[in-house]
PDB file of C-alpha atoms in Angstrom:
ATOM      1  CA  MET A   1      55.965 -96.494  36.982  1.00 78.00           C
ATOM      2  CA  ILE A   2      52.466 -97.790  36.151  1.00 84.00           C
ATOM      3  CA  ASP A   3      52.388 -95.811  32.899  1.00 88.00           C
ATOM      4  CA  ASN A   4      55.569 -97.537  31.742  1.00 92.00           C
ATOM      5  CA  ILE A   5      54.346-101.017  32.694  1.00 92.00           C
ATOM      6  CA  ILE A   6      51.028-100.557  30.897  1.00 91.00           C
ATOM      7  CA  SER A   7      52.742 -99.132  27.799  1.00 90.00           C
ATOM      8  CA  ALA A   8      55.183-102.053  27.692  1.00 93.00           C
ATOM      9  CA  MET A   9      52.387-104.613  28.181  1.00 92.00           C
ATOM     10  CA  LYS A  10      50.419-103.168  25.269  1.00 91.00           C
ATOM     11  CA  VAL A  11      53.209-104.151  22.855  1.00 93.00           C
ATOM     12  CA  GLY A  12      54.760-107.215  24.492  1.00 94.00           C
ATOM     13  CA  GLU A  13      55.365-109.249  27.610  1.00 96.00           C
ATOM     14  CA  VAL A  14      56.494-107.901  30.974  1.00 97.00           C
ATOM     15  CA  GLU A  15      57.781-109.850  33.965  1.00 97.00           C
ATOM     16  CA  ILE A  16      56.547-108.375  37.229  1.00 97.00           C
ATOM     17  CA  GLU A  17      57.922-109.251  40.646  1.00 98.00           C
ATOM     18  CA  TYR A  18      55.482-108.468  43.418  1.00 97.00           C
ATOM     19  CA  THR A  19      54.637-109.262  47.028  1.00 97.00           C
ATOM     20  CA  SER A  20      51.691-111.631  47.405  1.00 94.00           C
ATOM     21  CA  LEU A  21      48.911-110.154  49.546  1.00 91.00           C
ATOM     22  CA  ILE A  22      48.035-113.645  50.765  1.00 90.00           C
ATOM     23  CA  SER A  23      51.422-115.148  51.658  1.00 94.00           C
ATOM     24  CA  GLY A  24      53.646-112.074  51.844  1.00 93.00           C
ATOM     25  CA  ASN A  25      56.143-113.891  49.624  1.00 96.00           C
ATOM     26  CA  SER A  26      57.777-112.464  46.533  1.00 97.00           C
ATOM     27  CA  LYS A  27      56.320-113.859  43.305  1.00 97.00           C
ATOM     28  CA  LYS A  28      56.866-113.328  39.578  1.00 97.00           C
ATOM     29  CA  VAL A  29      54.372-113.305  36.738  1.00 97.00           C
ATOM     30  CA  VAL A  30      54.679-112.649  33.003  1.00 97.00           C
ATOM     31  CA  GLY A  31      51.840-110.549  31.673  1.00 96.00           C
ATOM     32  CA  THR A  32      50.673-108.780  28.546  1.00 95.00           C
ATOM     33  CA  LEU A  33      47.936-106.507  27.264  1.00 92.00           C
ATOM     34  CA  LYS A  34      48.861-107.069  23.616  1.00 91.00           C
ATOM     35  CA  ASP A  35      45.805-108.108  21.594  1.00 88.00           C
ATOM     36  CA  LYS A  36      43.630-107.939  24.735  1.00 83.00           C
ATOM     37  CA  ALA A  37      40.547-105.747  24.960  1.00 77.00           C
ATOM     38  CA  LEU A  38      41.376-104.258  28.344  1.00 81.00           C
ATOM     39  CA  ASN A  39      41.421-100.536  28.955  1.00 77.00           C
ATOM     40  CA  GLN A  40      43.758 -99.836  31.829  1.00 76.00           C
ATOM     41  CA  SER A  41      43.545 -96.561  33.689  1.00 73.00           C
ATOM     42  CA  ASN A  42      46.811 -95.239  35.051  1.00 75.00           C
ATOM     43  CA  ASP A  43      45.107 -94.076  38.238  1.00 80.00           C
ATOM     44  CA  ASN A  44      43.726 -97.481  39.329  1.00 85.00           C
ATOM     45  CA  GLU A  45      45.174 -99.182  42.393  1.00 91.00           C
ATOM     46  CA  ARG A  46      45.383-102.478  40.455  1.00 93.00           C
ATOM     47  CA  ILE A  47      46.696-103.496  37.085  1.00 93.00           C
ATOM     48  CA  VAL A  48      44.730-106.165  35.203  1.00 94.00           C
ATOM     49  CA  PHE A  49      46.512-108.176  32.503  1.00 94.00           C
ATOM     50  CA  TRP A  50      46.729-111.544  30.749  1.00 95.00           C
ATOM     51  CA  ASP A  51      48.928-114.007  32.673  1.00 96.00           C
ATOM     52  CA  VAL A  52      50.947-115.599  29.861  1.00 96.00           C
ATOM     53  CA  ASN A  53      52.051-118.668  31.823  1.00 95.00           C
ATOM     54  CA  ASN A  54      48.644-119.594  33.269  1.00 96.00           C
ATOM     55  CA  ASP A  55      46.371-118.504  30.379  1.00 96.00           C
ATOM     56  CA  ARG A  56      44.068-116.361  32.481  1.00 96.00           C
ATOM     57  CA  TYR A  57      43.449-112.792  33.533  1.00 94.00           C
ATOM     58  CA  GLU A  58      45.284-111.659  36.658  1.00 94.00           C
ATOM     59  CA  ASP A  59      45.413-108.501  38.714  1.00 93.00           C
ATOM     60  CA  ILE A  60      48.106-107.099  40.971  1.00 95.00           C
ATOM     61  CA  LYS A  61      47.834-104.259  43.439  1.00 95.00           C
ATOM     62  CA  ILE A  62      50.246-101.610  42.189  1.00 94.00           C
ATOM     63  CA  ASP A  63      51.823-100.855  45.558  1.00 95.00           C
ATOM     64  CA  THR A  64      52.949-104.506  45.858  1.00 97.00           C
ATOM     65  CA  ILE A  65      55.139-104.333  42.728  1.00 97.00           C
ATOM     66  CA  ILE A  66      58.815-104.756  43.598  1.00 97.00           C
ATOM     67  CA  SER A  67      60.281-104.620  40.083  1.00 97.00           C
ATOM     68  CA  TRP A  68      59.462-105.238  36.449  1.00 97.00           C
ATOM     69  CA  LYS A  69      61.274-105.866  33.189  1.00 96.00           C
ATOM     70  CA  VAL A  70      60.385-106.261  29.550  1.00 95.00           C
ATOM     71  CA  LYS A  71      60.501-109.858  28.310  1.00 90.00           C
ATOM     72  CA  TRP A  72      59.857-109.128  24.590  1.00 75.00           C
ATOM     73  CA  GLY A  73      58.102-106.809  22.192  1.00 61.00           C
ATOM     74  CA  VAL A  74      59.273-103.386  23.292  1.00 54.00           C
TER      75      VAL A  74
END
């Protein structure tokens, strides 16, 4: 799964639904790696990306991801 998310983020935007480690609630974020100088390793426990809606870098623990879908670019 992580390989597909990273590949999709490198060419466009991806919406990720995940469980917040702080609140335990389900949250959604739109992220990208397009035009960002981040090298993601597929064996990390976290994915780091640009949060499109909040204009900042964000990270999500991979095992908290509920679902994901391509928003554009792929």
